[in-house]
RNA sequence: CGGAAUGUGGCGCAGUCUGGUAGCGCGUUCGCCUGGGGGGCGAAAGGUCGUGGGUUCGAGUCCCGCCAUUCCGACCA
């Protein structure tokens, strides 16, 4: 009587992808929704992923010349209103601070904003910081010698979203936002392209997620940008996830915030500014890219725990000895900079295993009396599962651990690429697009850009909930990607 | 903000139609046996039934408001 092995996550991806996504977050203990509408509480295991993202990416920015700093979380409403397109884009989703004091509410005994403490000018909780950083840059940049100015801050922003999902879209989310200023268009454009390359490197080499770099169509541009460049990844359900963007803001913000510099010959010119970001949304991307029906599958380089060592203890007599044996191996792994840990919790072994599986720890190591006697370990790769179970000597394992993790990363990246390629479909007409999505197929459509001129396109896009993702560099602007998106 | 659904111990649900002292599974705690992909037996703890009103002798159950979550749409990283 062979029963189909129970999956750790119900429902499965195939049964109900959005619900599966929620359940993975819960099972892996990444985050939960909070008492604050639309906001999430990121739990330690989830936050550890974000910390790793910061720790890895931040030095890359520093190496490029970017300096970190911090601007206020509150922005004067008057700042936001200066750039016309920018206001239009963000005004409708701003949380507004109007008072600076609470007082006892005579009506119900609770607290209320004190009417006497109303601010003359309200603030918005920053939805993004172009304006307040533009204001600073106008004072900080005087001469061509001050350029380029490359600033970044790690922080959170707030956008009052109508519909939220943990990591993918929450009212408050964490990100880094870079804001650079250059003397001319070439500088700004080069900046956008360079940082997009850094993002690509980060997504492929660290997160094992490949996608498409490209230029956004006009209607998908950032409010206030002349050009938006984006990295678009394909999730397992075929929907697109905009993973990161860089914006060429031209002189739009320089004009409104008076960001000018004196040229070598004494003239006065407007700066060309850029802004660029990725966010905690990428944690959602990791889940939807790599997760399976048993939960999270962490790419090794971002995994908070890369190797989990499970002592398999049968009786109290050998417990201490086995644990010690495990700890000694962990020490050797840690000496190589590997994030390894022995699970010494007072739980049943199978429960520990499932916990490691649901959390997506890349490599699980089981060590019981048998292994200890023989000087061996049993390893299991999370991305492959029980079929990858193998027993090797401790020495070999310690020696190969790093390359085993690299192999996991490489395989995950190849799978990501293969999936993307297999689900990117060429289409030459609006009808083909309609047919594709009418048949419930998933993936990206790659169509000639001329299709954007076709008057029938809008209706089909609307019918299937599609949007243009970008015009990918690989086709040098001759095609456009069309897909459903997060 | 429109359409739909849901809110009952930590989690998943039944109970609501037909009002009458709040139940089940998992998890948790304790004990014993166990321990290499979710084990067994026994005991125990744990709930203002989302919230505020109303109807009633009596409300988880009926009526109204509000809030939250999820899904679909519009909007968006």
Short mmCIF file of N, CA, C and O (backbone and C1' of nucleotides) in Angstrom, two decimals, chain B residues 5-71:
data_model
loop_
_atom_site.label_atom_id
_atom_site.label_comp_id
_atom_site.label_asym_id
_atom_site.label_seq_id
_atom_site.Cartn_x
_atom_site.Cartn_y
_atom_site.Cartn_z
P A B 5 -20.57 35.68 -0.35
"O5'" A B 5 -19.32 34.99 0.38
"C5'" A B 5 -18.98 33.64 0.09
"C4'" A B 5 -17.62 33.32 0.63
"C3'" A B 5 -17.49 33.33 2.16
"O3'" A B 5 -17.99 32.15 2.76
"C1'" A B 5 -15.66 34.48 1.21
P U B 6 -18.62 32.24 4.24
"O5'" U B 6 -17.32 32.39 5.15
"C5'" U B 6 -16.34 31.36 5.17
"C4'" U B 6 -15.10 31.85 5.86
"C3'" U B 6 -15.27 32.29 7.30
"O3'" U B 6 -15.31 31.19 8.19
"C1'" U B 6 -13.95 33.87 6.16
P G B 7 -15.97 31.41 9.64
"O5'" G B 7 -14.89 32.39 10.32
"C5'" G B 7 -13.89 31.87 11.10
"C4'" G B 7 -12.96 32.98 11.53
"C3'" G B 7 -13.18 33.42 12.97
"O3'" G B 7 -11.94 33.57 13.63
"C1'" G B 7 -13.28 35.29 11.50
P U B 8 -11.32 32.30 14.31
"O5'" U B 8 -12.48 31.84 15.29
"C5'" U B 8 -12.76 32.57 16.46
"C4'" U B 8 -13.34 31.65 17.50
"C3'" U B 8 -12.49 30.45 17.85
"O3'" U B 8 -11.48 30.78 18.79
"C1'" U B 8 -14.69 29.74 17.48
P G B 9 -9.97 30.66 18.41
"O5'" G B 9 -9.42 29.93 19.70
"C5'" G B 9 -8.09 29.43 19.73
"C4'" G B 9 -7.71 29.28 21.18
"C3'" G B 9 -6.32 28.69 21.36
"O3'" G B 9 -5.59 29.49 22.28
"C1'" G B 9 -7.92 27.50 22.64
P G B 10 -4.88 30.83 21.79
"O5'" G B 10 -3.74 30.30 20.81
"C5'" G B 10 -2.74 31.22 20.34
"C4'" G B 10 -1.77 30.48 19.47
"C3'" G B 10 -2.37 29.90 18.21
"O3'" G B 10 -2.35 30.82 17.15
"C1'" G B 10 -1.15 28.21 19.35
P C B 11 -3.56 30.90 16.12
"O5'" C B 11 -3.29 29.61 15.25
"C5'" C B 11 -2.20 29.55 14.33
"C4'" C B 11 -2.22 28.23 13.60
"C3'" C B 11 -3.54 27.87 12.94
"O3'" C B 11 -3.71 28.49 11.68
"C1'" C B 11 -2.76 26.03 14.17
P G B 12 -5.17 28.82 11.17
"O5'" G B 12 -5.73 27.37 10.83
"C5'" G B 12 -5.11 26.59 9.81
"C4'" G B 12 -5.81 25.26 9.71
"C3'" G B 12 -7.33 25.33 9.58
"O3'" G B 12 -7.74 25.63 8.27
"C1'" G B 12 -6.74 23.68 11.17
P C B 13 -9.18 26.28 8.06
"O5'" C B 13 -10.05 25.33 8.97
"C5'" C B 13 -11.42 25.16 8.76
"C4'" C B 13 -11.86 23.89 9.45
"C3'" C B 13 -13.29 23.91 9.96
"O3'" C B 13 -14.22 23.65 8.93
"C1'" C B 13 -11.88 23.03 11.64
P A B 14 -15.62 24.38 8.98
"O5'" A B 14 -16.37 23.54 10.11
"C5'" A B 14 -16.63 22.16 9.87
"C4'" A B 14 -17.24 21.50 11.08
"C3'" A B 14 -18.55 22.05 11.61
"O3'" A B 14 -19.64 21.75 10.78
"C1'" A B 14 -17.16 21.36 13.39
P G B 15 -20.84 22.76 10.62
"O5'" G B 15 -21.32 22.94 12.14
"C5'" G B 15 -22.07 21.93 12.78
"C4'" G B 15 -22.30 22.30 14.22
"C3'" G B 15 -23.15 23.56 14.44
"O3'" G B 15 -24.53 23.26 14.42
"C1'" G B 15 -21.20 23.63 15.81
P U B 16 -25.41 23.76 13.16
"O5'" U B 16 -25.44 25.33 13.37
"C5'" U B 16 -26.16 25.90 14.47
"C4'" U B 16 -26.27 27.39 14.28
"C3'" U B 16 -26.98 27.81 12.99
"O3'" U B 16 -27.84 28.90 13.23
"C1'" U B 16 -24.81 28.75 13.08
P C B 17 -29.35 28.61 13.60
"O5'" C B 17 -29.94 28.30 12.16
"C5'" C B 17 -30.10 29.34 11.20
"C4'" C B 17 -30.38 28.75 9.85
"C3'" C B 17 -31.64 27.89 9.76
"O3'" C B 17 -32.79 28.70 9.57
"C1'" C B 17 -29.84 26.78 8.72
P U B 18 -34.20 28.13 10.07
"O5'" U B 18 -33.99 27.87 11.63
"C5'" U B 18 -35.11 27.75 12.50
"C4'" U B 18 -34.81 26.70 13.53
"C3'" U B 18 -33.50 26.91 14.27
"O3'" U B 18 -33.69 26.80 15.67
"C1'" U B 18 -33.62 24.71 13.34
P G B 19 -34.02 28.12 16.48
"O5'" G B 19 -32.63 28.56 17.10
"C5'" G B 19 -31.67 27.58 17.44
"C4'" G B 19 -30.69 28.17 18.41
"C3'" G B 19 -30.81 27.55 19.79
"O3'" G B 19 -29.52 27.35 20.31
"C1'" G B 19 -31.15 29.90 19.90
P G B 20 -29.11 25.92 20.84
"O5'" G B 20 -29.41 26.05 22.40
"C5'" G B 20 -28.60 26.89 23.20
"C4'" G B 20 -28.83 26.60 24.68
"C3'" G B 20 -28.87 25.12 25.04
"O3'" G B 20 -28.37 25.00 26.36
"C1'" G B 20 -30.90 26.13 25.64
P U B 21 -27.17 24.03 26.72
"O5'" U B 21 -26.28 24.85 27.75
"C5'" U B 21 -25.84 26.18 27.42
"C4'" U B 21 -24.64 26.52 28.26
"C3'" U B 21 -23.40 25.66 27.98
"O3'" U B 21 -22.26 26.44 28.30
"C1'" U B 21 -24.14 25.26 30.17
P A B 22 -21.17 26.70 27.31
"O5'" A B 22 -20.58 25.26 27.02
"C5'" A B 22 -21.10 24.48 25.99
"C4'" A B 22 -20.05 24.21 24.96
"C3'" A B 22 -18.75 23.60 25.46
"O3'" A B 22 -18.91 22.22 25.66
"C1'" A B 22 -18.37 25.23 23.76
P G B 23 -17.77 21.24 25.99
"O5'" G B 23 -17.40 20.81 24.53
"C5'" G B 23 -16.75 19.60 24.31
"C4'" G B 23 -16.78 19.28 22.85
"C3'" G B 23 -15.43 18.85 22.29
"O3'" G B 23 -15.12 17.52 22.64
"C1'" G B 23 -16.47 20.33 20.78
P C B 24 -13.63 17.07 22.79
"O5'" C B 24 -13.20 16.85 21.27
"C5'" C B 24 -13.87 15.88 20.48
"C4'" C B 24 -13.39 15.94 19.05
"C3'" C B 24 -11.89 15.92 18.85
"O3'" C B 24 -11.36 14.61 18.95
"C1'" C B 24 -12.84 17.59 17.49
P G B 25 -9.86 14.43 19.44
"O5'" G B 25 -9.01 14.82 18.17
"C5'" G B 25 -9.09 14.05 16.98
"C4'" G B 25 -8.30 14.71 15.87
"C3'" G B 25 -6.87 15.08 16.24
"O3'" G B 25 -5.98 13.99 16.14
"C1'" G B 25 -7.92 16.91 15.19
P C B 26 -4.72 13.94 17.10
"O5'" C B 26 -3.81 15.14 16.60
"C5'" C B 26 -3.09 15.06 15.36
"C4'" C B 26 -2.50 16.40 14.99
"C3'" C B 26 -1.47 16.97 15.96
"O3'" C B 26 -0.18 16.40 15.80
"C1'" C B 26 -3.00 18.66 15.37
P G B 27 0.76 16.25 17.09
"O5'" G B 27 0.99 17.75 17.53
"C5'" G B 27 1.86 18.62 16.79
"C4'" G B 27 1.82 20.02 17.37
"C3'" G B 27 2.28 20.15 18.81
"O3'" G B 27 3.69 20.28 18.89
"C1'" G B 27 0.21 21.25 18.55
P U B 28 4.45 19.69 20.15
"O5'" U B 28 3.92 20.61 21.33
"C5'" U B 28 4.23 22.00 21.37
"C4'" U B 28 3.66 22.62 22.61
"C3'" U B 28 4.03 21.91 23.91
"O3'" U B 28 5.29 22.32 24.39
"C1'" U B 28 1.70 22.34 23.87
P U B 29 6.26 21.24 24.98
"O5'" U B 29 5.63 21.02 26.42
"C5'" U B 29 5.61 22.10 27.36
"C4'" U B 29 4.91 21.64 28.61
"C3'" U B 29 5.36 20.29 29.15
"O3'" U B 29 6.55 20.38 29.91
"C1'" U B 29 3.01 20.36 29.11
P C B 30 7.58 19.18 29.84
"O5'" C B 30 6.85 18.12 30.78
"C5'" C B 30 6.59 18.41 32.14
"C4'" C B 30 5.85 17.27 32.79
"C3'" C B 30 6.39 15.89 32.50
"O3'" C B 30 7.53 15.56 33.27
"C1'" C B 30 4.05 15.87 32.25
P G B 31 8.63 14.58 32.65
"O5'" G B 31 7.92 13.16 32.78
"C5'" G B 31 7.54 12.66 34.04
"C4'" G B 31 6.83 11.34 33.89
"C3'" G B 31 7.52 10.33 33.00
"O3'" G B 31 8.57 9.64 33.65
"C1'" G B 31 5.21 10.40 32.48
P C B 32 9.86 9.22 32.79
"O5'" C B 32 9.34 7.94 32.00
"C5'" C B 32 9.15 6.70 32.69
"C4'" C B 32 8.37 5.73 31.84
"C3'" C B 32 9.04 5.32 30.54
"O3'" C B 32 10.04 4.33 30.72
"C1'" C B 32 6.78 5.84 30.12
P C B 33 11.30 4.30 29.72
"O5'" C B 33 10.68 3.72 28.37
"C5'" C B 33 10.28 2.36 28.30
"C4'" C B 33 9.46 2.11 27.07
"C3'" C B 33 10.20 2.24 25.75
"O3'" C B 33 10.99 1.10 25.44
"C1'" C B 33 8.12 3.34 25.60
P U B 34 12.22 1.26 24.44
"O5'" U B 34 11.51 1.79 23.13
"C5'" U B 34 12.26 2.37 22.10
"C4'" U B 34 11.37 3.24 21.28
"C3'" U B 34 12.10 4.02 20.20
"O3'" U B 34 12.21 3.26 19.01
"C1'" U B 34 10.65 5.47 21.42
P G B 35 13.58 3.27 18.18
"O5'" G B 35 13.62 4.75 17.64
"C5'" G B 35 12.65 5.20 16.68
"C4'" G B 35 12.86 6.68 16.45
"C3'" G B 35 14.19 6.99 15.79
"O3'" G B 35 14.04 8.09 14.90
"C1'" G B 35 14.08 8.04 17.89
P G B 36 13.45 7.97 13.47
"O5'" G B 36 14.30 9.05 12.67
"C5'" G B 36 15.72 8.84 12.54
"C4'" G B 36 16.08 8.89 11.08
"C3'" G B 36 15.46 7.76 10.26
"O3'" G B 36 15.25 8.27 8.97
"C1'" G B 36 17.80 7.51 10.29
P G B 37 13.86 8.29 8.30
"O5'" G B 37 13.51 9.86 8.42
"C5'" G B 37 12.51 10.34 9.31
"C4'" G B 37 11.30 10.83 8.53
"C3'" G B 37 10.58 9.78 7.70
"O3'" G B 37 9.20 10.06 7.70
"C1'" G B 37 11.31 11.50 6.29
P G B 38 8.22 9.38 8.81
"O5'" G B 38 8.25 10.38 10.03
"C5'" G B 38 8.11 11.75 9.83
"C4'" G B 38 7.60 12.38 11.08
"C3'" G B 38 6.35 11.75 11.68
"O3'" G B 38 6.37 12.11 13.04
"C1'" G B 38 5.81 13.86 10.77
P G B 39 5.40 11.55 14.15
"O5'" G B 39 5.50 9.98 13.89
"C5'" G B 39 4.41 9.13 13.69
"C4'" G B 39 4.54 7.87 14.49
"C3'" G B 39 3.67 7.79 15.74
"O3'" G B 39 2.33 7.49 15.45
"C1'" G B 39 5.85 7.06 16.26
P G B 40 1.21 7.93 16.44
"O5'" G B 40 1.39 6.87 17.59
"C5'" G B 40 1.14 5.49 17.36
"C4'" G B 40 1.33 4.69 18.61
"C3'" G B 40 0.49 5.14 19.80
"O3'" G B 40 -0.84 4.67 19.75
"C1'" G B 40 2.72 4.76 20.50
P C B 41 -2.01 5.54 20.38
"O5'" C B 41 -1.86 5.18 21.93
"C5'" C B 41 -2.00 3.85 22.38
"C4'" C B 41 -1.63 3.77 23.84
"C3'" C B 41 -2.29 4.79 24.75
"O3'" C B 41 -3.62 4.46 25.09
"C1'" C B 41 0.01 4.68 25.25
P G B 42 -4.68 5.64 25.37
"O5'" G B 42 -4.19 6.21 26.76
"C5'" G B 42 -4.24 5.38 27.92
"C4'" G B 42 -3.57 6.08 29.08
"C3'" G B 42 -4.08 7.47 29.41
"O3'" G B 42 -5.30 7.47 30.11
"C1'" G B 42 -1.73 7.45 29.47
P A B 43 -6.28 8.74 30.00
"O5'" A B 43 -5.44 9.85 30.77
"C5'" A B 43 -5.67 10.08 32.16
"C4'" A B 43 -4.65 11.05 32.69
"C3'" A B 43 -4.98 12.53 32.49
"O3'" A B 43 -5.94 13.02 33.39
"C1'" A B 43 -2.72 12.13 31.94
P A B 44 -7.03 14.08 32.87
"O5'" A B 44 -6.17 15.42 32.82
"C5'" A B 44 -5.59 15.93 34.01
"C4'" A B 44 -4.60 17.01 33.69
"C3'" A B 44 -5.17 18.25 33.02
"O3'" A B 44 -5.78 19.12 33.94
"C1'" A B 44 -3.16 17.59 31.94
P A B 45 -6.92 20.15 33.42
"O5'" A B 45 -6.06 21.35 32.85
"C5'" A B 45 -5.14 22.05 33.68
"C4'" A B 45 -4.23 22.89 32.83
"C3'" A B 45 -4.94 23.91 31.94
"O3'" A B 45 -5.23 25.10 32.65
"C1'" A B 45 -3.35 22.72 30.67
P G B 46 -6.60 25.86 32.39
"O5'" G B 46 -6.42 26.39 30.90
"C5'" G B 46 -5.43 27.39 30.60
"C4'" G B 46 -5.28 27.51 29.11
"C3'" G B 46 -6.57 27.88 28.38
"O3'" G B 46 -6.75 29.29 28.37
"C1'" G B 46 -5.49 26.07 27.29
P G B 47 -8.13 29.89 28.83
"O5'" G B 47 -8.96 29.93 27.48
"C5'" G B 47 -8.47 30.64 26.34
"C4'" G B 47 -9.58 30.82 25.35
"C3'" G B 47 -10.84 31.51 25.89
"O3'" G B 47 -10.70 32.91 25.84
"C1'" G B 47 -11.39 29.65 24.50
P U B 48 -11.27 33.76 27.03
"O5'" U B 48 -12.83 33.51 26.94
"C5'" U B 48 -13.57 34.05 25.87
"C4'" U B 48 -14.54 35.07 26.43
"C3'" U B 48 -15.32 35.81 25.36
"O3'" U B 48 -16.45 35.06 24.95
"C1'" U B 48 -14.45 37.34 26.91
P C B 49 -17.10 35.11 23.62
"O5'" C B 49 -16.07 34.32 22.68
"C5'" C B 49 -15.42 35.00 21.63
"C4'" C B 49 -15.36 34.09 20.44
"C3'" C B 49 -16.29 34.48 19.29
"O3'" C B 49 -15.61 34.31 18.07
"C1'" C B 49 -16.72 32.26 19.95
P G B 50 -15.96 35.23 16.84
"O5'" G B 50 -14.80 36.27 16.59
"C5'" G B 50 -13.63 36.29 17.42
"C4'" G B 50 -12.98 37.64 17.29
"C3'" G B 50 -13.75 38.78 17.91
"O3'" G B 50 -13.43 38.94 19.27
"C1'" G B 50 -13.15 39.35 15.69
P U B 51 -14.55 39.34 20.34
"O5'" U B 51 -14.84 40.86 19.99
"C5'" U B 51 -13.83 41.85 20.12
"C4'" U B 51 -14.34 43.16 19.58
"C3'" U B 51 -15.70 43.59 20.12
"O3'" U B 51 -15.59 44.25 21.37
"C1'" U B 51 -15.70 43.78 17.76
P G B 52 -16.79 44.13 22.42
"O5'" G B 52 -17.80 45.22 21.88
"C5'" G B 52 -17.38 46.57 21.74
"C4'" G B 52 -18.46 47.38 21.09
"C3'" G B 52 -19.87 47.12 21.59
"O3'" G B 52 -20.14 47.75 22.81
"C1'" G B 52 -19.86 47.20 19.23
P G B 53 -21.44 47.38 23.62
"O5'" G B 53 -22.53 48.09 22.71
"C5'" G B 53 -23.87 47.76 22.87
"C4'" G B 53 -24.65 48.31 21.70
"C3'" G B 53 -26.04 47.71 21.58
"O3'" G B 53 -26.95 48.36 22.44
"C1'" G B 53 -24.97 47.52 19.51
P G B 54 -27.77 47.42 23.44
"O5'" G B 54 -28.86 46.81 22.45
"C5'" G B 54 -29.65 47.70 21.66
"C4'" G B 54 -30.33 46.96 20.55
"C3'" G B 54 -31.25 45.83 20.97
"O3'" G B 54 -32.49 46.29 21.45
"C1'" G B 54 -29.93 45.14 19.14
P U B 55 -33.25 45.45 22.59
"O5'" U B 55 -33.78 44.18 21.77
"C5'" U B 55 -34.70 44.35 20.70
"C4'" U B 55 -35.03 43.00 20.11
"C3'" U B 55 -35.44 41.92 21.11
"O3'" U B 55 -36.80 42.03 21.49
"C1'" U B 55 -33.86 41.03 19.60
P U B 56 -37.18 41.99 23.06
"O5'" U B 56 -36.83 40.49 23.44
"C5'" U B 56 -37.52 39.42 22.83
"C4'" U B 56 -36.90 38.11 23.23
"C3'" U B 56 -36.71 37.89 24.73
"O3'" U B 56 -37.91 37.45 25.35
"C1'" U B 56 -34.73 37.27 23.57
P C B 57 -38.25 38.11 26.77
"O5'" C B 57 -37.30 37.31 27.78
"C5'" C B 57 -37.15 37.77 29.12
"C4'" C B 57 -36.27 36.81 29.89
"C3'" C B 57 -34.97 36.45 29.20
"O3'" C B 57 -33.96 37.41 29.44
"C1'" C B 57 -36.03 34.48 29.95
P G B 58 -33.00 37.88 28.26
"O5'" G B 58 -32.19 36.55 27.94
"C5'" G B 58 -31.22 36.07 28.88
"C4'" G B 58 -30.70 34.74 28.45
"C3'" G B 58 -30.06 34.69 27.08
"O3'" G B 58 -28.71 35.13 27.12
"C1'" G B 58 -31.53 32.86 27.33
P A B 59 -28.08 35.91 25.85
"O5'" A B 59 -28.06 34.82 24.69
"C5'" A B 59 -27.29 33.63 24.82
"C4'" A B 59 -26.55 33.37 23.52
"C3'" A B 59 -25.50 34.42 23.20
"O3'" A B 59 -24.45 33.81 22.44
"C1'" A B 59 -27.13 34.44 21.53
P G B 60 -23.23 33.12 23.23
"O5'" G B 60 -22.25 32.73 22.06
"C5'" G B 60 -21.57 33.75 21.34
"C4'" G B 60 -21.22 33.26 19.95
"C3'" G B 60 -22.41 33.14 19.01
"O3'" G B 60 -22.63 34.35 18.33
"C1'" G B 60 -21.16 31.12 18.97
P U B 61 -24.09 34.85 18.04
"O5'" U B 61 -24.72 33.67 17.18
"C5'" U B 61 -24.23 33.36 15.88
"C4'" U B 61 -24.96 32.15 15.34
"C3'" U B 61 -26.45 32.37 15.12
"O3'" U B 61 -26.85 31.77 13.89
"C1'" U B 61 -26.11 30.57 16.62
P C B 62 -26.93 32.74 12.63
"O5'" C B 62 -28.23 33.60 12.97
"C5'" C B 62 -29.53 33.13 12.63
"C4'" C B 62 -30.55 34.21 12.91
"C3'" C B 62 -30.11 35.63 12.54
"O3'" C B 62 -30.30 35.90 11.16
"C1'" C B 62 -31.01 35.64 14.71
P C B 63 -29.35 36.91 10.42
"O5'" C B 63 -29.87 38.32 10.95
"C5'" C B 63 -31.16 38.81 10.61
"C4'" C B 63 -31.34 40.21 11.14
"C3'" C B 63 -30.21 41.17 10.81
"O3'" C B 63 -30.32 41.71 9.52
"C1'" C B 63 -30.71 41.33 13.11
P C B 64 -28.98 42.12 8.73
"O5'" C B 64 -28.54 43.47 9.44
"C5'" C B 64 -29.34 44.64 9.33
"C4'" C B 64 -28.75 45.76 10.16
"C3'" C B 64 -27.28 46.07 9.91
"O3'" C B 64 -27.07 46.85 8.76
"C1'" C B 64 -27.67 45.95 12.23
P G B 65 -25.63 46.79 8.03
"O5'" G B 65 -24.65 47.55 9.03
"C5'" G B 65 -24.77 48.97 9.20
"C4'" G B 65 -23.88 49.43 10.32
"C3'" G B 65 -22.38 49.25 10.12
"O3'" G B 65 -21.82 50.22 9.27
"C1'" G B 65 -22.96 48.60 12.31
P C B 66 -20.61 49.82 8.32
"O5'" C B 66 -19.38 49.63 9.32
"C5'" C B 66 -18.87 50.74 10.05
"C4'" C B 66 -17.94 50.27 11.13
"C3'" C B 66 -16.70 49.52 10.66
"O3'" C B 66 -15.68 50.39 10.22
"C1'" C B 66 -17.69 48.34 12.45
P C B 67 -14.66 49.89 9.10
"O5'" C B 67 -13.74 48.87 9.91
"C5'" C B 67 -12.95 49.32 11.00
"C4'" C B 67 -12.27 48.15 11.65
"C3'" C B 67 -11.47 47.25 10.72
"O3'" C B 67 -10.20 47.78 10.41
"C1'" C B 67 -12.78 45.91 12.13
P A B 68 -9.52 47.45 9.03
"O5'" A B 68 -9.05 45.94 9.24
"C5'" A B 68 -8.11 45.63 10.26
"C4'" A B 68 -8.00 44.14 10.41
"C3'" A B 68 -7.65 43.39 9.14
"O3'" A B 68 -6.27 43.41 8.88
"C1'" A B 68 -9.46 42.32 10.22
P U B 69 -5.75 43.32 7.36
"O5'" U B 69 -5.95 41.78 7.04
"C5'" U B 69 -5.21 40.79 7.74
"C4'" U B 69 -5.73 39.43 7.39
"C3'" U B 69 -5.75 39.10 5.91
"O3'" U B 69 -4.49 38.68 5.44
"C1'" U B 69 -7.82 38.50 6.87
P U B 70 -4.08 39.00 3.93
"O5'" U B 70 -4.92 37.92 3.13
"C5'" U B 70 -4.66 36.54 3.29
"C4'" U B 70 -5.68 35.73 2.53
"C3'" U B 70 -5.87 36.14 1.08
"O3'" U B 70 -4.87 35.60 0.23
"C1'" U B 70 -7.98 35.88 2.10
P C B 71 -4.49 36.40 -1.09
"O5'" C B 71 -5.72 36.06 -2.04
"C5'" C B 71 -5.95 34.74 -2.48
"C4'" C B 71 -7.24 34.66 -3.26
"C3'" C B 71 -7.37 35.67 -4.39
"O3'" C B 71 -6.67 35.29 -5.55
"C1'" C B 71 -9.35 35.65 -3.14
#
